[in-house]
Coordinates of C-alpha atoms (C1' of nucleotides) and ligand atoms in Angstrom, one line a residue:
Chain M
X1 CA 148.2 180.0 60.1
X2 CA 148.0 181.5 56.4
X3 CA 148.6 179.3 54.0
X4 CA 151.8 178.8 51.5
X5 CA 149.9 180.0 48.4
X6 CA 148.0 182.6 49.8
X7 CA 151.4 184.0 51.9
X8 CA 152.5 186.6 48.7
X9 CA 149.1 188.4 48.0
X10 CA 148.9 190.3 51.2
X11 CA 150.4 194.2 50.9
X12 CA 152.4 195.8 53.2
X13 CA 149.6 198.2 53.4
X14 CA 147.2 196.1 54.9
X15 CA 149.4 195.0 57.4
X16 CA 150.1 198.7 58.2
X17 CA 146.6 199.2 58.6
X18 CA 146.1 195.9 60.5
X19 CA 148.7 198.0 63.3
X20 CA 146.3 200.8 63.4
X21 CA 143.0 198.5 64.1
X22 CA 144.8 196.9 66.4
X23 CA 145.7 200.2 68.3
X24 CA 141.9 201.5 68.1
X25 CA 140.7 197.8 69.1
X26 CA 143.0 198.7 72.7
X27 CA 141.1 201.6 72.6
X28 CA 137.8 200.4 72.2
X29 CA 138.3 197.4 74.9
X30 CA 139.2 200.1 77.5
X31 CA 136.0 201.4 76.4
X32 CA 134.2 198.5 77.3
X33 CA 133.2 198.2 74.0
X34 CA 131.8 194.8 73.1
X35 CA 131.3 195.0 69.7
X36 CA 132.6 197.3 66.8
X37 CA 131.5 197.8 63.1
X38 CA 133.5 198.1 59.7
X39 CA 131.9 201.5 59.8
X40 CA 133.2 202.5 62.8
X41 CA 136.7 201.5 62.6
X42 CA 137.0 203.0 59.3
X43 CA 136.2 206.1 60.6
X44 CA 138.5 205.9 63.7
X45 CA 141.4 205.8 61.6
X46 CA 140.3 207.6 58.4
X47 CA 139.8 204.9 56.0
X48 CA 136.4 203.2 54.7
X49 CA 134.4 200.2 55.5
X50 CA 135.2 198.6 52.7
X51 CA 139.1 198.5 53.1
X52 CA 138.4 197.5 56.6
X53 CA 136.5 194.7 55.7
X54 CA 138.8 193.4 52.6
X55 CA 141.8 194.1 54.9
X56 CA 140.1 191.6 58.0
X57 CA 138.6 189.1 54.9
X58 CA 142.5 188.1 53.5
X59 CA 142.5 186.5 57.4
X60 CA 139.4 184.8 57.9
X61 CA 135.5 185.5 59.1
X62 CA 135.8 187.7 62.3
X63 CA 132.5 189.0 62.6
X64 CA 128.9 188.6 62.9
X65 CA 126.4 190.2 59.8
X66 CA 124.3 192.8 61.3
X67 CA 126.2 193.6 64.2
X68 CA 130.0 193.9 63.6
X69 CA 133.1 192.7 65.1
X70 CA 133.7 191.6 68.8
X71 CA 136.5 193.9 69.9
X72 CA 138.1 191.6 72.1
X73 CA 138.5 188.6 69.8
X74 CA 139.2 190.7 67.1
X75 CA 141.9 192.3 69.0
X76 CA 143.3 188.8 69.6
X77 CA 143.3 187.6 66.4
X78 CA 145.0 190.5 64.9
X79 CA 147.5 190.2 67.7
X80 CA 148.0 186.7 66.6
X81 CA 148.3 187.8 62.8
X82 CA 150.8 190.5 63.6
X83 CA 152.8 188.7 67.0
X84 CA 151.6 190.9 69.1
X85 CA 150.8 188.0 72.0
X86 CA 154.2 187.0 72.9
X87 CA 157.3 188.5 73.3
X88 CA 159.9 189.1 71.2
X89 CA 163.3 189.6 72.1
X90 CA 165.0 193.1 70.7
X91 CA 168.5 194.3 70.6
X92 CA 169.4 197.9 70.2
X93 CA 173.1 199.2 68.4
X94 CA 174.2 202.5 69.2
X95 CA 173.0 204.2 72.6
X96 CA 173.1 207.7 71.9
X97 CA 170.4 210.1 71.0
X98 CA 167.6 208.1 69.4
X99 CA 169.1 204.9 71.0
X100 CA 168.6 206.8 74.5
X101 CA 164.9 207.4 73.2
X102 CA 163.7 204.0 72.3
X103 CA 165.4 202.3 75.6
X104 CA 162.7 204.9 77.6
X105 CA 160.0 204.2 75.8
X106 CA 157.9 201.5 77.9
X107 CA 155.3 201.2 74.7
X108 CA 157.2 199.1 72.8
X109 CA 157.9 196.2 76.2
X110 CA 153.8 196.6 76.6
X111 CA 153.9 195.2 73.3
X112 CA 156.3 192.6 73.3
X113 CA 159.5 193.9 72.3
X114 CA 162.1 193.3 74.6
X115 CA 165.4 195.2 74.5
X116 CA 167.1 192.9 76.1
X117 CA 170.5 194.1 75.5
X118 CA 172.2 197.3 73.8
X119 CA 175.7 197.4 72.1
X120 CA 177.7 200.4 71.9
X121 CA 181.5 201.1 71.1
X122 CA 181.9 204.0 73.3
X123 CA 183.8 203.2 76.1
X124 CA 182.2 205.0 78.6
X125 CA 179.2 203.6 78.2
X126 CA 179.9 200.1 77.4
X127 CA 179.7 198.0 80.8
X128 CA 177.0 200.6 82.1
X129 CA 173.6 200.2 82.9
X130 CA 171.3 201.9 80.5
X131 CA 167.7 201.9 82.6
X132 CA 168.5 198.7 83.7
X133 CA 170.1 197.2 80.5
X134 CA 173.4 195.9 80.1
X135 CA 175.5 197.9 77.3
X136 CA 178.0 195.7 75.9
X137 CA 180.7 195.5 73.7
X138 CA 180.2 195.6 69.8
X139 CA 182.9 193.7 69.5
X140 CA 181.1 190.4 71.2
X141 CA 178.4 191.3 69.2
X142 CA 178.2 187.5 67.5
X143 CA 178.6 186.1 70.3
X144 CA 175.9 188.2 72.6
X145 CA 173.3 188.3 70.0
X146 CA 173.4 184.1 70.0
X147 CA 173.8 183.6 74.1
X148 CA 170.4 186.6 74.5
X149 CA 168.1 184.5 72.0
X150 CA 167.8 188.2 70.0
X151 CA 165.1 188.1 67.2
X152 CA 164.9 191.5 65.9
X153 CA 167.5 194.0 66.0
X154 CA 167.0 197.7 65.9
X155 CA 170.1 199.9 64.2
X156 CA 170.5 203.4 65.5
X157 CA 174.3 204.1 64.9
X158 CA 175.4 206.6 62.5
X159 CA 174.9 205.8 59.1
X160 CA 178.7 206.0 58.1
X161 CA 178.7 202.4 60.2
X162 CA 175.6 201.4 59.7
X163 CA 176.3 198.8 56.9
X164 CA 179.4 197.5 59.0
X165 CA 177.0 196.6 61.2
X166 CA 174.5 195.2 59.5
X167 CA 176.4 192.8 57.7
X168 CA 178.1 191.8 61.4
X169 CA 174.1 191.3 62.2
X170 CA 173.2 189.2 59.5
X171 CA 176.0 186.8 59.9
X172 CA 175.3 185.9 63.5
X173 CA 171.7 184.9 61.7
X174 CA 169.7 187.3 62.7
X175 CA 166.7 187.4 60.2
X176 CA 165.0 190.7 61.1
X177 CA 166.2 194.3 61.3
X178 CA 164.7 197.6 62.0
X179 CA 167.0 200.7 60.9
X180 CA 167.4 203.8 61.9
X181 CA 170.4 205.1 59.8
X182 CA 169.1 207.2 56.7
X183 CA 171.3 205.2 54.5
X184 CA 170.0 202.2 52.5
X185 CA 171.6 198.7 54.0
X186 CA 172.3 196.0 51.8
X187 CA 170.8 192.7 53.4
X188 CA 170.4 189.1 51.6
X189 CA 166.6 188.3 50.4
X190 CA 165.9 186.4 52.9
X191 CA 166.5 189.3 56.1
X192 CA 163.8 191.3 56.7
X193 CA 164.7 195.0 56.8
X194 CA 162.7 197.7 57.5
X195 CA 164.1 201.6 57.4
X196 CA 162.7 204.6 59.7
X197 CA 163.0 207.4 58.3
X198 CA 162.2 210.4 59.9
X199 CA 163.2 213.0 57.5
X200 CA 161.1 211.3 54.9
X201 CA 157.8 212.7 56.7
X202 CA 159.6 216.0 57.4
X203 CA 160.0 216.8 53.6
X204 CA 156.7 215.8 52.3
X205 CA 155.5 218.6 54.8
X206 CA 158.0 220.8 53.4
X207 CA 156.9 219.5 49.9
X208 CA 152.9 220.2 51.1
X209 CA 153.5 223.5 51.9
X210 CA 155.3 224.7 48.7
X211 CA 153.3 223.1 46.4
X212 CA 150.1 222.2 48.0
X213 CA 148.7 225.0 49.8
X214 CA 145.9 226.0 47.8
X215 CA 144.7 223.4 46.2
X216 CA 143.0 220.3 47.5
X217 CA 145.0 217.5 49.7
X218 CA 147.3 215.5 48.2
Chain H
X1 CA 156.2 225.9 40.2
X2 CA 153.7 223.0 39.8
X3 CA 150.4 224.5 37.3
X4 CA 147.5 224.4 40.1
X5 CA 146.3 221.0 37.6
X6 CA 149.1 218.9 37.8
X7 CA 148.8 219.4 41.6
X8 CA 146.8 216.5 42.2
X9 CA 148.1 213.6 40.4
X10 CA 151.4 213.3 42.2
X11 CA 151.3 210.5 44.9
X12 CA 153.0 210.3 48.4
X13 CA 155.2 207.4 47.5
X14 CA 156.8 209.9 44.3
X15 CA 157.6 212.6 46.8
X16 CA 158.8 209.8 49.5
X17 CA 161.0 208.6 46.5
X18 CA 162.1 211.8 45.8
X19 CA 163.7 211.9 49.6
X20 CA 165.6 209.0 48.7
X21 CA 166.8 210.3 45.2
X22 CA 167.5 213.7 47.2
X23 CA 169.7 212.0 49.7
X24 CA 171.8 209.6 47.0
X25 CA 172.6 213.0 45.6
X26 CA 173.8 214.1 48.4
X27 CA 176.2 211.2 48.2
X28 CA 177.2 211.2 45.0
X29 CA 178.0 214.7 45.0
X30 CA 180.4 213.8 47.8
X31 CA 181.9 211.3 45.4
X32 CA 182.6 214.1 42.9
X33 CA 180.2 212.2 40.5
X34 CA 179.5 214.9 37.5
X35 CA 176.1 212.7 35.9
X36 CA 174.6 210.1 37.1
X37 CA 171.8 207.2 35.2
X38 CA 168.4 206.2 36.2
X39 CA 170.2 202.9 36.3
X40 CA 172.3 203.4 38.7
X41 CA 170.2 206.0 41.2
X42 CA 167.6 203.0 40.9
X43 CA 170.0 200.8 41.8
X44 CA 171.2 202.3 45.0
X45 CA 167.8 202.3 46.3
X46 CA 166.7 199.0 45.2
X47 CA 164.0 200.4 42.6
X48 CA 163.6 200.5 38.9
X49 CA 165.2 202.9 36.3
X50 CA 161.6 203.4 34.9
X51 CA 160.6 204.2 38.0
X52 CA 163.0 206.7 38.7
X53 CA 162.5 208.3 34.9
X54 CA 158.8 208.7 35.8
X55 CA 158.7 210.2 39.3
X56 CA 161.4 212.8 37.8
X57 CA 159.4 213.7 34.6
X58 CA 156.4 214.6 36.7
X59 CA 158.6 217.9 37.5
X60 CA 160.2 218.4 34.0
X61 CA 163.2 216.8 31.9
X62 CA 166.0 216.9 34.2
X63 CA 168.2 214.6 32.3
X64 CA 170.5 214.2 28.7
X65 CA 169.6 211.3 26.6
X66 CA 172.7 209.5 26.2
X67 CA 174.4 210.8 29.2
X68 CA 172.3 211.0 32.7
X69 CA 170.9 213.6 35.1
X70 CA 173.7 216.3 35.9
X71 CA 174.1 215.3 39.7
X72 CA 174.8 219.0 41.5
X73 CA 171.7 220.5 39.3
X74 CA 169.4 217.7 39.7
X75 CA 170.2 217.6 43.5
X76 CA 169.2 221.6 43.2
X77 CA 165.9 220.8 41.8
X78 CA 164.5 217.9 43.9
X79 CA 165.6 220.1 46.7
X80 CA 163.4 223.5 45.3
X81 CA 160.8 220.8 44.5
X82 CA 160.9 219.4 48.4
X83 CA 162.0 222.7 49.6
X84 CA 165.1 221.9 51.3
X85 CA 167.0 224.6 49.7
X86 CA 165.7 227.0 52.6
X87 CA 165.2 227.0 56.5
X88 CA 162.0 226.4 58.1
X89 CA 161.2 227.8 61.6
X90 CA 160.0 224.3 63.6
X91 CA 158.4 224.1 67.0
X92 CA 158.9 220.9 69.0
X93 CA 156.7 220.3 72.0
X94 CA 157.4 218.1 74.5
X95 CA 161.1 217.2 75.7
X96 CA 161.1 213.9 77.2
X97 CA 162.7 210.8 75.5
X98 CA 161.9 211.4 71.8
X99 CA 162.0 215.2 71.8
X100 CA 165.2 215.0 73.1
X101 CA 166.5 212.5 70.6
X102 CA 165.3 215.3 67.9
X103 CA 166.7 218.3 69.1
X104 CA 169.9 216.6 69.2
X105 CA 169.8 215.8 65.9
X106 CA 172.0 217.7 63.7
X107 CA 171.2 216.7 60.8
X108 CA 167.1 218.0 60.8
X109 CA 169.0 221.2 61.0
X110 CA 171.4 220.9 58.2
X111 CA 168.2 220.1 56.0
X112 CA 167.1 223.4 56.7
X113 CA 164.5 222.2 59.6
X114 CA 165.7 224.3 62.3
X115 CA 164.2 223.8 66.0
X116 CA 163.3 227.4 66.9
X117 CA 161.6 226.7 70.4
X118 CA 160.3 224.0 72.4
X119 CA 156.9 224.1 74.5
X120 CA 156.8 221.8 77.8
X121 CA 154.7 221.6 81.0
X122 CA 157.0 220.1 83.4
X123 CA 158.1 223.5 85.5
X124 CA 161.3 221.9 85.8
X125 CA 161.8 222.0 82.5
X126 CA 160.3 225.5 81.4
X127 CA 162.7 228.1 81.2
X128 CA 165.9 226.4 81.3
X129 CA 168.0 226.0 77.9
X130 CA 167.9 222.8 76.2
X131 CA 170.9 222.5 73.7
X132 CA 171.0 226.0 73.6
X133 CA 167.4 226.3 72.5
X134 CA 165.0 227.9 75.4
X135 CA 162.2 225.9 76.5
X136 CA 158.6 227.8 76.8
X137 CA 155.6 227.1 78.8
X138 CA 153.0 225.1 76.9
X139 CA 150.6 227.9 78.3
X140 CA 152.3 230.3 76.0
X141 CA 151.9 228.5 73.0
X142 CA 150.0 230.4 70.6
X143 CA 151.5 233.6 71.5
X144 CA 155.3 232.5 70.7
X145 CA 154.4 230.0 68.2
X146 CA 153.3 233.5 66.3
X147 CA 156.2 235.7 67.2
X148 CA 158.4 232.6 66.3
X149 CA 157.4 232.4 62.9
X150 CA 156.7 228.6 63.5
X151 CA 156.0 227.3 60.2
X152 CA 156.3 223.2 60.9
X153 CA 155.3 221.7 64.6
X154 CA 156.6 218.6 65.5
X155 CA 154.0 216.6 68.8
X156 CA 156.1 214.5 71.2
X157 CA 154.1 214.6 73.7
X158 CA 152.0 211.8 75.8
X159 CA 149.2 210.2 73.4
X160 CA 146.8 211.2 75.5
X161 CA 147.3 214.8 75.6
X162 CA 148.2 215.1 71.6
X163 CA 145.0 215.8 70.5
X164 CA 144.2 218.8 73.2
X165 CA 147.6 219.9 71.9
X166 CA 146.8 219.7 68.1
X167 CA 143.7 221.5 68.9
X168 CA 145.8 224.4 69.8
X169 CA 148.4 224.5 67.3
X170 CA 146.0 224.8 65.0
X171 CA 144.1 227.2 66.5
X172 CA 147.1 229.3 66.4
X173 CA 147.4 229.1 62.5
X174 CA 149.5 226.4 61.9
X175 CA 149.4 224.4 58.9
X176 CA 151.7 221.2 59.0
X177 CA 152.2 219.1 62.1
X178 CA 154.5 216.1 62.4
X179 CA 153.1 213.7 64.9
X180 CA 155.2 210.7 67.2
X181 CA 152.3 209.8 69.4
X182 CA 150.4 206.8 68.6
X183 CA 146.4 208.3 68.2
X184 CA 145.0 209.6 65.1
X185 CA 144.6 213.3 65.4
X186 CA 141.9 215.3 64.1
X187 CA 142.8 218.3 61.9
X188 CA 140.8 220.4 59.7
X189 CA 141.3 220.0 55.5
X190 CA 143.4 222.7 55.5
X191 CA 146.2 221.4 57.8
X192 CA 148.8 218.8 56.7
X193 CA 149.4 215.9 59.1
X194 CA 152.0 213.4 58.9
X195 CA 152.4 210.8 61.4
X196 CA 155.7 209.0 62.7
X197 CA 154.6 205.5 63.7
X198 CA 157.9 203.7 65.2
X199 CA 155.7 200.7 66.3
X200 CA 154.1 199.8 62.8
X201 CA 157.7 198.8 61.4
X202 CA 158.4 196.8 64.4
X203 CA 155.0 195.1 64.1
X204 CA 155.6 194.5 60.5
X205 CA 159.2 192.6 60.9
X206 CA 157.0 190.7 63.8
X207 CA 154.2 189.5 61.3
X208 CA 157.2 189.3 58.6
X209 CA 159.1 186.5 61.1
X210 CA 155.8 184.8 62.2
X211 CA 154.3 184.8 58.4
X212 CA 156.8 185.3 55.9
X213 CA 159.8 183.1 57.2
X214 CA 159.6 180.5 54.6
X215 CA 158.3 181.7 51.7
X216 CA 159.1 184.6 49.4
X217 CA 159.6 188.2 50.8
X218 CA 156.5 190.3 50.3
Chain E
dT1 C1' 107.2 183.8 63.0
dA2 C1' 107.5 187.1 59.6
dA3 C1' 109.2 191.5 58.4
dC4 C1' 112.9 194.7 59.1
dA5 C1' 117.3 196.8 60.0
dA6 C1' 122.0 196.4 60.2
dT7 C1' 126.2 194.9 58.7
dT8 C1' 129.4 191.4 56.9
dG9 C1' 132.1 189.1 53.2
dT10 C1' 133.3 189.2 48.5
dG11 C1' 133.3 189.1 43.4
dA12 C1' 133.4 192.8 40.0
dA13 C1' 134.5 197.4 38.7
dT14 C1' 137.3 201.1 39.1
dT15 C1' 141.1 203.7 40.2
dG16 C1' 145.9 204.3 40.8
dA17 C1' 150.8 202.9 40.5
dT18 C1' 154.4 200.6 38.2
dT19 C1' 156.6 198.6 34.4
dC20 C1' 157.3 198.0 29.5
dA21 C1' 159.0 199.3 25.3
dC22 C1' 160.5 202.3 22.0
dA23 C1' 161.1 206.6 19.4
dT24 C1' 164.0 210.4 20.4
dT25 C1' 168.1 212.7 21.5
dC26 C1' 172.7 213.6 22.5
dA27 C1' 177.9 212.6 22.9
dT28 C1' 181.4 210.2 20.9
dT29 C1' 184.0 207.9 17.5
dT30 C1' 185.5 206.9 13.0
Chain U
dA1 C1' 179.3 214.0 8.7
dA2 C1' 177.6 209.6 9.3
dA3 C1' 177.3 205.8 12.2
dT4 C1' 177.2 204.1 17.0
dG5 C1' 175.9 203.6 21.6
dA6 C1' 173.8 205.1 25.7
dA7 C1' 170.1 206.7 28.2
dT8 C1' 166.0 209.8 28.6
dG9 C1' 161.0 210.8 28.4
dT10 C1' 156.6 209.0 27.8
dG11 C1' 152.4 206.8 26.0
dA12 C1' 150.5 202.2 26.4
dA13 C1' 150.2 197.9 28.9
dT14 C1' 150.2 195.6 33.0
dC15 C1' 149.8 194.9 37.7
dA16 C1' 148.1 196.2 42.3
dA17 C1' 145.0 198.4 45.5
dT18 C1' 140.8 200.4 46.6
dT19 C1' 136.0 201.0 46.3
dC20 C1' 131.5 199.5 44.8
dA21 C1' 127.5 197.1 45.3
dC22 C1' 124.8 193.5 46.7
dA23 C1' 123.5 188.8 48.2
dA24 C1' 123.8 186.6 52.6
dT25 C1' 123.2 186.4 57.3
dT26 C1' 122.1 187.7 61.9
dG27 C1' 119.6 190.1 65.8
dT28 C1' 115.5 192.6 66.9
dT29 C1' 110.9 194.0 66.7
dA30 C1' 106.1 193.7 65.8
Ligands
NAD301 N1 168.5 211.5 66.8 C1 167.4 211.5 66.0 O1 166.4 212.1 66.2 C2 167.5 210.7 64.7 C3 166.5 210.8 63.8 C4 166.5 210.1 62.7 C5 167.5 209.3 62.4 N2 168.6 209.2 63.2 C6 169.7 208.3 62.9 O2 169.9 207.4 63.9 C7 171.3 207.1 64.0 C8 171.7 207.5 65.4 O3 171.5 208.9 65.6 P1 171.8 209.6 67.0 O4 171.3 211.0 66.9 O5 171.3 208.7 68.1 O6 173.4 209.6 67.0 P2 174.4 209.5 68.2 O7 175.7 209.9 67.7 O8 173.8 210.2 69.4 O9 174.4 208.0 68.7 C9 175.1 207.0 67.9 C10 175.5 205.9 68.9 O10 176.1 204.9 68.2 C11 177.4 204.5 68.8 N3 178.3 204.0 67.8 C12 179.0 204.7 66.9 N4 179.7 203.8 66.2 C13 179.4 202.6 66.6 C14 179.9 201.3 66.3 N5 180.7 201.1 65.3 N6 179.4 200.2 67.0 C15 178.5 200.4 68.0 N7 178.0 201.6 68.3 C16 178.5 202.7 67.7 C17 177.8 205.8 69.5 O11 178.7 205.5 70.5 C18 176.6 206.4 69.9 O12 176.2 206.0 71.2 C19 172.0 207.9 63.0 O13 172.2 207.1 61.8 C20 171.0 209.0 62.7 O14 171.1 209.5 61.4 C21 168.6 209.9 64.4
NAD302 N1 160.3 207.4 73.1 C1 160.1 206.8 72.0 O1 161.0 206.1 71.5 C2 158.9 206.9 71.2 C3 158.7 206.1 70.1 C4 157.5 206.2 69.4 C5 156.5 207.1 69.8 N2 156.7 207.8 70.9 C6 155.6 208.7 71.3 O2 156.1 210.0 71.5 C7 155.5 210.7 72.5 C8 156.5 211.1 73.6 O3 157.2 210.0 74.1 P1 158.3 210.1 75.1 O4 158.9 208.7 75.3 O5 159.3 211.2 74.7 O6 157.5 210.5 76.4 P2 158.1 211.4 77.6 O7 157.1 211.2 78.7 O8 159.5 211.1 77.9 O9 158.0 212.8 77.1 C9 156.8 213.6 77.0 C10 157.1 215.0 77.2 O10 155.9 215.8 77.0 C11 155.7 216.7 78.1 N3 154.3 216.9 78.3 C12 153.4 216.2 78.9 N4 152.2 216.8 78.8 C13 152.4 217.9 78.2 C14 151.5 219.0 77.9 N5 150.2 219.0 78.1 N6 152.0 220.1 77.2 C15 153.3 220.1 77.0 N7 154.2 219.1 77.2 C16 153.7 218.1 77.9 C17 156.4 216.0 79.3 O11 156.7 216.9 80.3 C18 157.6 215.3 78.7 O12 158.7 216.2 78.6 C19 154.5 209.7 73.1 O13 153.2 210.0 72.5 C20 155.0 208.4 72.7 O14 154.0 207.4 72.5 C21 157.9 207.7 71.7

DNA sequence: TAACAATTGTGAATTGATTCACATTCATTT
DNA sequence: AAATGAATGTGAATCAATTCACAATTGTTA
């Protein structure tokens, strides 16, 4: 457990890249792997030693000088940092084409996150089975999101309700939300929000291309 | 256009910014809103007016003292400087659960990101029309990426496949890729690769409820 | 068991990004 | 036409993140 004082100096970046170790760690275990250097990760995932190192060091001591990291322990304890060894459980708002996409996608239970229940306002769909999850109503939303234990909630609804929503979310007490609307949600300080936005990555390559081609990387 | 100097010292997060300015344009224009303040554009994204003020002047003087950026012309420049005031000719390969969710999303398109063709293996799939856009053989991919005019190719296939896939579509003269699958590809200097990780916020509102729950947000 | 090679962990230095603060400019009012 | 108020544009200052560089430690080899 990371202590009170030093809970404000670690940067969203580092946690990002905690994600990324973690996914190379999977990699390296299924590799048989026992051991892994600073050197070695870095290069896996395009960064250097160095960050690896000060990244793992805001944690603790994971490795041994002179011969690395263990993978699996490291992998543990990075799964412990981040939650990644128990389950959470998910909700998902809106079932339609990005809703559809994240209900598929078996990654996300392998990790932990459970959608264990998806709300929709569409008639036709509410009461159905989407790949074996119940849609219900939006209108019991308060209610559902207390009786299914829901921890995180994932917003994929257009962006014209999206705030609607959210502020439905946040008063049944839900404390952490991923969004998929391209629209900026209002939420009280102490809700975690995070935004996905797709068309973000899609411009800078449109900016890359117009203004970057010849010269060096940005 | 950006003097080959200047090039260099603009970061991700300004262009990433400029999205969001870009898209609170889009808004206000809607709201018939002649001028608007670094103020208040800062303040619908939750970031500062100085901010705002400096990203912008990296470009040029956009703004009246006293008054405000004009909203219609400032939208007009952002959008040369990202280049959404044009189409580009986009490939998508692989149409299962995420490709899907993308060509079915109208709004790529109305930013000019149009999904020319999609590449799949699965025989069932090849040939048949997929929201009115035909679907090619993956075996063909070079050939009609070229006689497509594919400038921007969008990977949503299986991880482990991606990388044999980048291979190609690089090989065949592309220059920016936008990747879903979770593996850091390998592209030569010349290529621009962004990468859509859907797991990393979910990871991050996972360490945020384990870590940050009581104490200030980060 | 001593020397060597490898690699960590971390303060210090550096580089980069954000914020400050204010002179400048423009529109409006008197 | 002068005074007023509002808000830009930008160097300078501050804050944050990354990289450097090296002492410390461990495993291995002679
Ligand atoms: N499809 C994509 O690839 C994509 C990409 C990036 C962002 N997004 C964003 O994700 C969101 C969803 O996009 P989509 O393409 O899946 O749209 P969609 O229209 O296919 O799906 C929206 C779903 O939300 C449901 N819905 C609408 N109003 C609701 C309400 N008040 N309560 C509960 N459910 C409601 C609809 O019934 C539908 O099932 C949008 O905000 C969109 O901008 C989508
Ligand atoms: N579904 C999601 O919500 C989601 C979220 C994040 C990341 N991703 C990633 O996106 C990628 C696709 O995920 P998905 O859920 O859509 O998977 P999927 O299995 O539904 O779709 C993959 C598609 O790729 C095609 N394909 C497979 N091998 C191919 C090849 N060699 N050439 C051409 N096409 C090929 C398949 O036929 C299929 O249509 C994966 O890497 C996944 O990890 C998906």
């Amino acid at each position: 457990m990371i202590s009170e004082s030093s809970k404000r100096k670690i940067s969203e970046s580092t946690i990002h890249r905690l994600s990324l170790y973690y996914r190379v760690l999977s990699v390296l275990e299924k590799e048989n792997k026992e051991t892994v250097s600073s050197k070695e990760l870095a290069k896996r995932e395009k960064l250097t030693p160095a960050q690896v190192r000060k990244d793992l060091s805001f944690f603790g001591s994971f490795g041994t000088r002179g011969l690395g990291y263990p993978v699996m322990e490291l992998k543990r304890q990075i799964g412990d940092i981040l939650g990644l060894n128990r389950t959470w459980n998910v909700a998902l708002i809106g079932v339609g084409n990005i809703g559809s996409a994240l209900v598929g996608y078996k990654e996300f239970q392998r990790q932990g996150f459970q959608i264990r229940i998806i709300f929709d306002n569409d008639q036709r769909k509410i009461g159905s089975n989407h790949k074996g999850i119940q849609v219900a109503d939006i209108g019991n939303l308060e209610k559902e999101l207390k009786e299914s234990k829901i921890e995180i909630v994932v917003i994929a609804v257009p962006a014209t309700v999206a705030q609607y929503i959210v502020d439905d979310v946040v008063k049944a007490g839900i404390k952490a939300i991923l969004n998929f609307a391209p629209v900026n949600l209002k939420v009280p300080e102490d809700v975690f929000l995070r935004n996905e936005n797709m068309s973000m990555e899609l411009e800078y390559l449109s900016f890359a291309l117009i203004n970057l081609q010849n010269g060096k990387r940005a």
